[in-house]
Coordinates of C-alpha atoms and ligand atoms in Angstrom, one line a residue:
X1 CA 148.0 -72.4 0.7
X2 CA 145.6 -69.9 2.5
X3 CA 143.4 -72.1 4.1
X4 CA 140.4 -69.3 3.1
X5 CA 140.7 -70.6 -0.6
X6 CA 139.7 -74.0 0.8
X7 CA 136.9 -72.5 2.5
X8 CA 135.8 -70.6 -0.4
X9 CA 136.1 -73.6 -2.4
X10 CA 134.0 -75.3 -0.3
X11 CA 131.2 -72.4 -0.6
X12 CA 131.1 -72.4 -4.2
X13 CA 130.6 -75.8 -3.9
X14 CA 127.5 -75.3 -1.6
X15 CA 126.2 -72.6 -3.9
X16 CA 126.1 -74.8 -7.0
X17 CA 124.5 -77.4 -5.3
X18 CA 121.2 -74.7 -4.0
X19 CA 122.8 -73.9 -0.9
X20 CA 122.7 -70.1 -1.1
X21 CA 122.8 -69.4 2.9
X22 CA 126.6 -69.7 3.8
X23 CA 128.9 -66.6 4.0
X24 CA 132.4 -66.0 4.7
X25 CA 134.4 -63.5 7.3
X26 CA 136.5 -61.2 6.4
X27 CA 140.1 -61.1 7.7
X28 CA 141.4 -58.4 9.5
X29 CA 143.9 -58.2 6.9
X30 CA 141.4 -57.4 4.5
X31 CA 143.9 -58.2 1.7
X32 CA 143.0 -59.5 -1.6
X33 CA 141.6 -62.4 -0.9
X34 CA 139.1 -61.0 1.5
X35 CA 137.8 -59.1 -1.2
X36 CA 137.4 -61.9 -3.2
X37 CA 135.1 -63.2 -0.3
X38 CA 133.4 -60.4 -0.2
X39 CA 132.0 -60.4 -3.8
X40 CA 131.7 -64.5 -3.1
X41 CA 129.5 -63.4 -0.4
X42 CA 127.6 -60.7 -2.5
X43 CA 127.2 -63.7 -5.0
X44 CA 125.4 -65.9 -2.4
X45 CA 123.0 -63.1 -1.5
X46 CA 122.1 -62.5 -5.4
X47 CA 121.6 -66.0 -5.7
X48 CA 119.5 -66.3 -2.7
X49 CA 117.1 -63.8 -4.3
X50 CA 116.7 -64.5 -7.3
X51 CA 115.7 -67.7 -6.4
X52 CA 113.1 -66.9 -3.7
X53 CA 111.6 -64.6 -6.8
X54 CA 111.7 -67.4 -9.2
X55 CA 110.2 -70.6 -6.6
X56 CA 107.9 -67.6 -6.0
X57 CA 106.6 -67.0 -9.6
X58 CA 106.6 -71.1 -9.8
X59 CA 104.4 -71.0 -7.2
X60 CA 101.9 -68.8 -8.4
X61 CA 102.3 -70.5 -12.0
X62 CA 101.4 -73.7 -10.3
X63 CA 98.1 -72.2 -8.0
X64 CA 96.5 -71.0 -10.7
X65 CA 93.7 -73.2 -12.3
X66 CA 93.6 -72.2 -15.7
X67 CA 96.1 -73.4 -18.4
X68 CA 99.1 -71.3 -18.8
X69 CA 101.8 -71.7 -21.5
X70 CA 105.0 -69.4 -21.9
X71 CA 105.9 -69.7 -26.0
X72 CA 108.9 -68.5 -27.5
X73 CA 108.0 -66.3 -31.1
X74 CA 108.1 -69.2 -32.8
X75 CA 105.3 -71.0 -31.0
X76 CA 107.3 -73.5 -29.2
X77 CA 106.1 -74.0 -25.8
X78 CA 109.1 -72.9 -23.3
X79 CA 107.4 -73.5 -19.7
X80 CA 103.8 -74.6 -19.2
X81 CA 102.3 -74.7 -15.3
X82 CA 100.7 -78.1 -13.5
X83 CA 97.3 -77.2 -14.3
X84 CA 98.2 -77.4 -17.9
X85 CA 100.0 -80.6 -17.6
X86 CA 96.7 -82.1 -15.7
X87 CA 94.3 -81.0 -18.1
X88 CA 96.6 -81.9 -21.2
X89 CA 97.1 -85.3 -19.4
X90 CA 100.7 -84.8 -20.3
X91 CA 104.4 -84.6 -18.0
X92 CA 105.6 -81.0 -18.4
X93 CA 109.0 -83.1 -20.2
X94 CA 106.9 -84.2 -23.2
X95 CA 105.1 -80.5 -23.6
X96 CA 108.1 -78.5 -23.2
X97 CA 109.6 -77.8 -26.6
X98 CA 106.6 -78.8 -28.6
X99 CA 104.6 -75.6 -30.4
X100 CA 101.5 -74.8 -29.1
X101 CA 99.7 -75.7 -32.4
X102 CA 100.6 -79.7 -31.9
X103 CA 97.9 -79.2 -29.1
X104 CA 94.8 -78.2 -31.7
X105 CA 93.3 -80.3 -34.8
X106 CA 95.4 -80.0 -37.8
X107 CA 92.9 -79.1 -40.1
X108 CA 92.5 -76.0 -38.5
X109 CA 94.4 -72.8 -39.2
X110 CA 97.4 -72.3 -37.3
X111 CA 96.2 -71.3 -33.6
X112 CA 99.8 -69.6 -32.9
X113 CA 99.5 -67.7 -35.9
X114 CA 95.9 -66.4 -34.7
X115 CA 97.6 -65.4 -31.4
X116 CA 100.7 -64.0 -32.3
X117 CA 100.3 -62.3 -35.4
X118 CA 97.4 -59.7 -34.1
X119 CA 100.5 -59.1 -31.4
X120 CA 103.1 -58.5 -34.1
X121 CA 101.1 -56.0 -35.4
X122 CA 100.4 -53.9 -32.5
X123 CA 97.7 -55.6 -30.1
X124 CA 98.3 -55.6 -26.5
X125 CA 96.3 -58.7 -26.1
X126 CA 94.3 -61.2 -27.8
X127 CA 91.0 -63.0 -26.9
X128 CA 89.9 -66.1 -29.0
X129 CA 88.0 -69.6 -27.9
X130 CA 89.5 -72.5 -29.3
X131 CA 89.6 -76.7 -29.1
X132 CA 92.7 -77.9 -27.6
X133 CA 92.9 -81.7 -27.8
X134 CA 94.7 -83.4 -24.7
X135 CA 97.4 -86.3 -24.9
X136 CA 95.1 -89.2 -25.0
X137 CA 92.6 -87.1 -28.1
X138 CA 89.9 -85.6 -25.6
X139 CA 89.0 -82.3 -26.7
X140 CA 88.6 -79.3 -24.5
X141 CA 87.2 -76.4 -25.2
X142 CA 88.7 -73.3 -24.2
X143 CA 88.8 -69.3 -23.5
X144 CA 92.2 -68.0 -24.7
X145 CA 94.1 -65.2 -23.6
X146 CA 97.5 -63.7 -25.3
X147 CA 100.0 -60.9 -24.0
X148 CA 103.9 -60.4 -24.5
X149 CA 106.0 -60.9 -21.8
X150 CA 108.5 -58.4 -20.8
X151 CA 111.7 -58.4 -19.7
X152 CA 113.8 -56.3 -17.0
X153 CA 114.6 -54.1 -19.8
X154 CA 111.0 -53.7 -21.0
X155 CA 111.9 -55.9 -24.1
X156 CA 109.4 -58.4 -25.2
X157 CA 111.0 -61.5 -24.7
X158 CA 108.2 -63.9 -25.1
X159 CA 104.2 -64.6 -24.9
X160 CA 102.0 -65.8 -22.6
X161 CA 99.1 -67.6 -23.2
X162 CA 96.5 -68.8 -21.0
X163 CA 93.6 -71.3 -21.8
X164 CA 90.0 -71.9 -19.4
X165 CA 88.4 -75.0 -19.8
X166 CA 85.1 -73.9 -20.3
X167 CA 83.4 -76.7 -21.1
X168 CA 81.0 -76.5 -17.9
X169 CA 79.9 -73.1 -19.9
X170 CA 79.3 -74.2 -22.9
X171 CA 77.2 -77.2 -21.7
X172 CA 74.6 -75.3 -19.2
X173 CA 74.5 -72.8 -22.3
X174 CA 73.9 -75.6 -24.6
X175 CA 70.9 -76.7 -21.9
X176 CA 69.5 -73.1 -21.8
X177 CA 69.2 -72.7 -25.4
X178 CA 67.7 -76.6 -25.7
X179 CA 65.3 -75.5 -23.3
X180 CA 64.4 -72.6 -25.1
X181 CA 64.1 -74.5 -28.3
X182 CA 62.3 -77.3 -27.2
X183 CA 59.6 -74.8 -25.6
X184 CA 59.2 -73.3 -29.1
X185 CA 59.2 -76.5 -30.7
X186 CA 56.1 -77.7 -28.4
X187 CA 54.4 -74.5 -28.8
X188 CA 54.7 -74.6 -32.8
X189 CA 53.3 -78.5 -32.4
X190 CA 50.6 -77.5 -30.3
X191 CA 49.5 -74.8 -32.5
X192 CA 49.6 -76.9 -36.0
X193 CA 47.4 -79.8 -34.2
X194 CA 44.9 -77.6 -33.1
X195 CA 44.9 -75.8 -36.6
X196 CA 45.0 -79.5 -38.6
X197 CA 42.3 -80.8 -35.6
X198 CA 40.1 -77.4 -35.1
X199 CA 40.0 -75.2 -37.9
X200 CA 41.2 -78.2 -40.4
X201 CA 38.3 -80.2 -39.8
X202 CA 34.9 -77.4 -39.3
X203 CA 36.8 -75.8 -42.9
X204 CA 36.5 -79.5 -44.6
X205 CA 32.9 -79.7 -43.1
X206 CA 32.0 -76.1 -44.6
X207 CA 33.3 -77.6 -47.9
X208 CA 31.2 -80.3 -47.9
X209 CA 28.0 -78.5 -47.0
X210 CA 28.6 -76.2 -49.7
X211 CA 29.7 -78.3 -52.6
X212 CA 26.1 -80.7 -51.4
X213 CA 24.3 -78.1 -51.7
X214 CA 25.8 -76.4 -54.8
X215 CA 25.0 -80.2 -56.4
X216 CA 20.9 -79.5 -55.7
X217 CA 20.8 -75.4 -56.8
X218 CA 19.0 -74.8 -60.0
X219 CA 20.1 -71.3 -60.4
X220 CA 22.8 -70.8 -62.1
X221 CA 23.8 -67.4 -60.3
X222 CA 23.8 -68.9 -57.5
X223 CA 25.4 -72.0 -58.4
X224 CA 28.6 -70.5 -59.7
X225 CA 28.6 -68.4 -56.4
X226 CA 29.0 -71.9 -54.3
X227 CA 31.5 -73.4 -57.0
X228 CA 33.6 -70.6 -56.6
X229 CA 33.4 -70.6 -52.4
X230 CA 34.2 -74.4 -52.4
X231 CA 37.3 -73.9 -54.7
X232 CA 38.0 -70.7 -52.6
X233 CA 37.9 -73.0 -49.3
X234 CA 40.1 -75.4 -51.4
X235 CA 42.7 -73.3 -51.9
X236 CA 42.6 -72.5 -47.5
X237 CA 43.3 -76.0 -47.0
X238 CA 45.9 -76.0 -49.0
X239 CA 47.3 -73.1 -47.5
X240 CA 46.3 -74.4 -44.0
X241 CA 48.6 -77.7 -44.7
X242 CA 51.0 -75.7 -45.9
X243 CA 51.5 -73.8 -42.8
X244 CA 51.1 -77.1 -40.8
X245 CA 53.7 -78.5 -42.1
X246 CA 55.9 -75.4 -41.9
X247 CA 54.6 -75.1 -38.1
X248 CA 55.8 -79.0 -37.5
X249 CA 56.0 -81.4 -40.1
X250 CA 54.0 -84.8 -39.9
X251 CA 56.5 -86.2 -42.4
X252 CA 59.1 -86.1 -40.0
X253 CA 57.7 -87.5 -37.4
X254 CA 56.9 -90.4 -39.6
X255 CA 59.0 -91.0 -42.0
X256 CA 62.1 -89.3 -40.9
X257 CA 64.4 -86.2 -42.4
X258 CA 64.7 -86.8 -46.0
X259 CA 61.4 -87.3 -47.0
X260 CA 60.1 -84.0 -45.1
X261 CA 62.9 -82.3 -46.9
X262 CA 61.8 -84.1 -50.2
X263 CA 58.2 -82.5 -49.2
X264 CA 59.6 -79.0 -47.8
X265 CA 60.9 -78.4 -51.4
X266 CA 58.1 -79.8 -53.8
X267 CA 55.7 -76.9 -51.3
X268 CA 54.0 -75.4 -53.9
X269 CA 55.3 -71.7 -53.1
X270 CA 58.6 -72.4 -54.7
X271 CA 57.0 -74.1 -57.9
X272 CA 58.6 -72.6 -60.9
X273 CA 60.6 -70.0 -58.4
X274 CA 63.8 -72.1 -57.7
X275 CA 65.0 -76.2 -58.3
X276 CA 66.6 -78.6 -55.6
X277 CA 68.9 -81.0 -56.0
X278 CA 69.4 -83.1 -53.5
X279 CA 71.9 -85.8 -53.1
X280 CA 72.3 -88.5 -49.8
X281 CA 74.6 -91.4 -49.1
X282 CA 73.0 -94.4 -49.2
X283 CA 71.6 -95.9 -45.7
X284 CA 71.7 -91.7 -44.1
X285 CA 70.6 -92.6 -41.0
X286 CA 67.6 -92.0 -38.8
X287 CA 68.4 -89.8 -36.1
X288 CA 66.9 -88.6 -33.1
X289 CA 63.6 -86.6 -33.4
X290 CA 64.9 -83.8 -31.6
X291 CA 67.8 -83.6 -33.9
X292 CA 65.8 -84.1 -37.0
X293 CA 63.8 -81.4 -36.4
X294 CA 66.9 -79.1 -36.2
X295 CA 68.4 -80.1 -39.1
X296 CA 64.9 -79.3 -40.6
X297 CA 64.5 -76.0 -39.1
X298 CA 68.3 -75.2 -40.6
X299 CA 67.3 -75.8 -44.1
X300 CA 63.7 -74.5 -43.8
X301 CA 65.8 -71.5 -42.7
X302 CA 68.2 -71.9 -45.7
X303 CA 65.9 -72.4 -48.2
X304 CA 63.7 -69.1 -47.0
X305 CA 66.9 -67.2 -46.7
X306 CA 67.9 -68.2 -50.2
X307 CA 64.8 -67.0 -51.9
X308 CA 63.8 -64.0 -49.7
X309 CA 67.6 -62.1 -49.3
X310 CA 70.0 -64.3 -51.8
X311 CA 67.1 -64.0 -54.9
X312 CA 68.5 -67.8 -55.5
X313 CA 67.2 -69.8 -58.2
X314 CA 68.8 -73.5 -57.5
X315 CA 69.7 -74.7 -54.1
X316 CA 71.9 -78.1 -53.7
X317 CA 71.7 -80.3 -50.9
X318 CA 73.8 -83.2 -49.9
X319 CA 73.3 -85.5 -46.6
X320 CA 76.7 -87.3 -46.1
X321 CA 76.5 -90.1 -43.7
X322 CA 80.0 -91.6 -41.5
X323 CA 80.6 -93.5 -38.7
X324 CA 80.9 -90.9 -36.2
X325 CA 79.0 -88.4 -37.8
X326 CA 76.8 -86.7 -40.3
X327 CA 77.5 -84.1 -43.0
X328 CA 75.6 -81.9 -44.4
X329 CA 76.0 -79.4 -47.1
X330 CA 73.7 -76.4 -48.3
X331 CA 74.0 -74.5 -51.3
X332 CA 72.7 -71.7 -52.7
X333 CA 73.3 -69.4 -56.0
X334 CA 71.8 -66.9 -54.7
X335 CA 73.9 -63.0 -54.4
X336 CA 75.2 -64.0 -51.3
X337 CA 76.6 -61.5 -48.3
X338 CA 79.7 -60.9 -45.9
X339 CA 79.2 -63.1 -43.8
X340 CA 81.1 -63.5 -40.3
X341 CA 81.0 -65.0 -36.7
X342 CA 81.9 -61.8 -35.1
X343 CA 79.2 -59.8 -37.4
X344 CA 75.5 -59.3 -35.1
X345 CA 72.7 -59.9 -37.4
X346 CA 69.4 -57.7 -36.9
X347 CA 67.6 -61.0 -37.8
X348 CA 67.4 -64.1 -35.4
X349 CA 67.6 -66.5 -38.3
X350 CA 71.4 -67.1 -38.3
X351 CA 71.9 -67.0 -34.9
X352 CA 69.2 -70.1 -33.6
X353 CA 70.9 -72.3 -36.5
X354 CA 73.9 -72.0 -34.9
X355 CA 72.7 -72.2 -31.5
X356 CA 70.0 -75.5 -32.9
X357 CA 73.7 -77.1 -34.0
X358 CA 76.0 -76.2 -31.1
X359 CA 73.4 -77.8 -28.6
X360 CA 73.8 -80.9 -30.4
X361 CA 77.7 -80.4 -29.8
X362 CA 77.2 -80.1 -33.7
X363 CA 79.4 -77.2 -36.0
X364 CA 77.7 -75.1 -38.5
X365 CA 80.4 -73.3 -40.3
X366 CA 78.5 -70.3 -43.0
X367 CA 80.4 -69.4 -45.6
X368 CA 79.1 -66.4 -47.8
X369 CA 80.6 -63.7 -50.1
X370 CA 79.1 -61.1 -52.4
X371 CA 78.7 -62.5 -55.5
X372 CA 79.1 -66.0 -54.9
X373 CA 76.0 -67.7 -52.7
X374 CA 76.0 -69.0 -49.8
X375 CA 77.1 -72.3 -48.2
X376 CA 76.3 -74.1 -45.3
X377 CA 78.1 -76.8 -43.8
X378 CA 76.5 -78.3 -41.0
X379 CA 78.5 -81.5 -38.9
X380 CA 76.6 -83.5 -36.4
X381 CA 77.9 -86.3 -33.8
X382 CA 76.2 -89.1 -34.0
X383 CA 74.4 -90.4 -30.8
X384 CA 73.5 -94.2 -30.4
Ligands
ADP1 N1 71.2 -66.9 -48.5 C1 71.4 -65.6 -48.2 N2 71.7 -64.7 -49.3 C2 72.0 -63.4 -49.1 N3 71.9 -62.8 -47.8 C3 71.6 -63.6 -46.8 C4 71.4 -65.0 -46.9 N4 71.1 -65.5 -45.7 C5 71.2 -64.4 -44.8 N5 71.5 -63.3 -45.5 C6 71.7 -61.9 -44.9 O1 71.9 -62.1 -43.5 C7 70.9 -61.4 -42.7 C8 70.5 -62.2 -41.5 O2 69.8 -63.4 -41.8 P1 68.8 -64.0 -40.7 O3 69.6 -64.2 -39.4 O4 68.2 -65.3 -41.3 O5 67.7 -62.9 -40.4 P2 66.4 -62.5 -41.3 O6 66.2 -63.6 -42.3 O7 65.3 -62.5 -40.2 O8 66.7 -61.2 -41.8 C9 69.7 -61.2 -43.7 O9 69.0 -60.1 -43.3 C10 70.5 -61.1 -45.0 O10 71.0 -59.7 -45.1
MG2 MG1 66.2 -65.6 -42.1

């Protein structure tokens, strides 16, 4: 046999094993064989290419820091980089072949199909922040990022997605916003002690001047005059305790949540205007104070929303109480509104609930349509 053909043999046999660099000469019969070496040859520079392209591409799918996934249309995760297989605490083995949805919580609507269907229908790319959960349960909180991938023929063959941690974000947010709460919160505590302390206690000392003195008039005229100013300056106090408690509750301080929520909704400006019912698992828990008063805030904001844009006439409440957490759901009859995440609201109402909830790594989801009140669902980790 033409010892060439052993030699070719031999080259094929390098080339399947990753060797790309060997090459054959040509005879100077350049006869048939040779030009089977030749397109051997041509093989071995093809090869050689595309695989300096693809260790390439690995290598710039492995240097990057943020997650990246390569999904098939179905979902199911085809290649995934290191940084994804760190963060996920997973091998690449165990990932690949799984759909991208196994990596979120179950409850939740399909991630994939938030992705992929706004790129069926025309999108270029999609932008969405999500919760992945890792191998071993953590969750991470991300920034994701959808495109199709195209092919050499400009056919899209398959998506990419990318995920950021951004859980350093969303905590020095979190501290921003606590900051800027907690400065309000002092400011409003400040302001009803000096009302309760100042104003409070000269107003109670003008009441008692008058009604002693109104006790000793003989004139009738002039009697009725001081009657009337000393139930005139009862009616202030009121008022003035009402606002104190709006300003900062003493309740809560010291008797916890549920009883300033008992008082917040016997205040006398909703007598006759709209009834509670409220409902709490036995043994709800105290919480922290700083929490406390955020869950009161939320429902002092529900409860004026309700009345002042819903027209409501009944409002439910319902403290549920688990292990890791507490649940709590608000409920209004009220003529609700379209309500969405995405949607800016003139008001700031809305927005510091959520941002009150989210700094206690808490969810507040709102759900509201026309016609049919207005819910709030409010979930809050437990700290201990
Ligand atoms: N319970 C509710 N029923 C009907 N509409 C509501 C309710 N809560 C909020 N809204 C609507 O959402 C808007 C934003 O509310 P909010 O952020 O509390 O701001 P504000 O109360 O200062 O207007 C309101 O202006 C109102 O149109
Ligand atoms: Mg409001």
């Amino acid at each position: 046999m033409d010892k060439r053909i052993y030699k070719i043999n031999k080259l094929l046999t390098d080339y399947s094993l990753g060797r790309f660099d060997g090459r054959l000469e040509l005879s100077e019969n350049l006869d048939d064989i040779d030009a089977f070496i030749n397109g051997v040859n041509m093989l071995g520079e093809e090869l050689k290419d595309t695989t300096i392209s693809r260790d390439y591409f690995f290598n710039i799918l492995n240097s990057v820091s943020d997650m990246v996934f390569v999904c098939d249309r179905h979902g199911r995760i085809e290649e995934i980089n290191q940084a994804g297989c760190t963060q996920l605490e997973c091998v690449k083995d165990a990932i690949i072949g799984s759909h991208l949805d196994d990596l979120q919580d179950q409850a939740q609507p399909s991630l994939w199909q938030s992705l992929y269907l706004p790129l069926k229908s025309g999108k270029e790319s999609v932008l969405l922040d999500n919760m992945l959960f890792t191998h071993t349960g953590k969750r991470i909180p991300v920034h994701m990022y959808a495109c199709y991938l195209t092919n050499d023929q400009k056919k899209k063959s398959a998506i990419l997605v990318t995920a950021k941690d951004i859980t350093l974000q969303i905590e020095s947010e979190n501290m921003l916003l606590r900051a800027i709460i907690d400065t309000q919160e002092k400011e409003r505590q400040r302001l009803a002690q000096d009302l309760h302390d100042s104003l409070g206690q000269q107003i109670s000392a003008i009441k008692f001047y008058i009604s002693a003195t109104a006790d000793t008039i003989e004139d009738q005229n002039n009697k009725e005059i001081l009657v009337k100013s000393n139930e005139a300056l009862v009616k202030v106090l009121a008022d003035m305790r009402n606002i104190c408690f709006n300003l900062m509750p003493k309740t809560l301080e010291e008797f916890g949540l549920l009883k300033a929520i008992d008082e917040l909704c016997n205040q006398p400006a909703y007598a006759g205007k709209i009834s509670f019912h409220i409902a709490s698992s036995p043994q709800f828990p105290a919480l922290k104070q700083y929490i406390e008063i955020d869950i009161f805030r939320v429902v002092q904001e529900f409860v004026n929303n309700a009345l002042q844009h819903g027209g409501a006439t009944r409002i439910w409440m319902k403290f549920h109480h688990f292990k890791s957490h507490v649940r709590i759901v608000l409920k209004d009859n009220g003529k609700g509104f379209h309500y969405s995440e995405e949607r800016v609201f003139p008001g700031r109402g809305l927005q510091n609930a959520q941002s009150r909830i989210k700094s206690h790594n808490g969810e507040l989801k709102i759900k509201s349509i026309p016609g049919n009140g207005t819910e709030y669902q409010l979930a809050i980790p437990i700290i201990h």
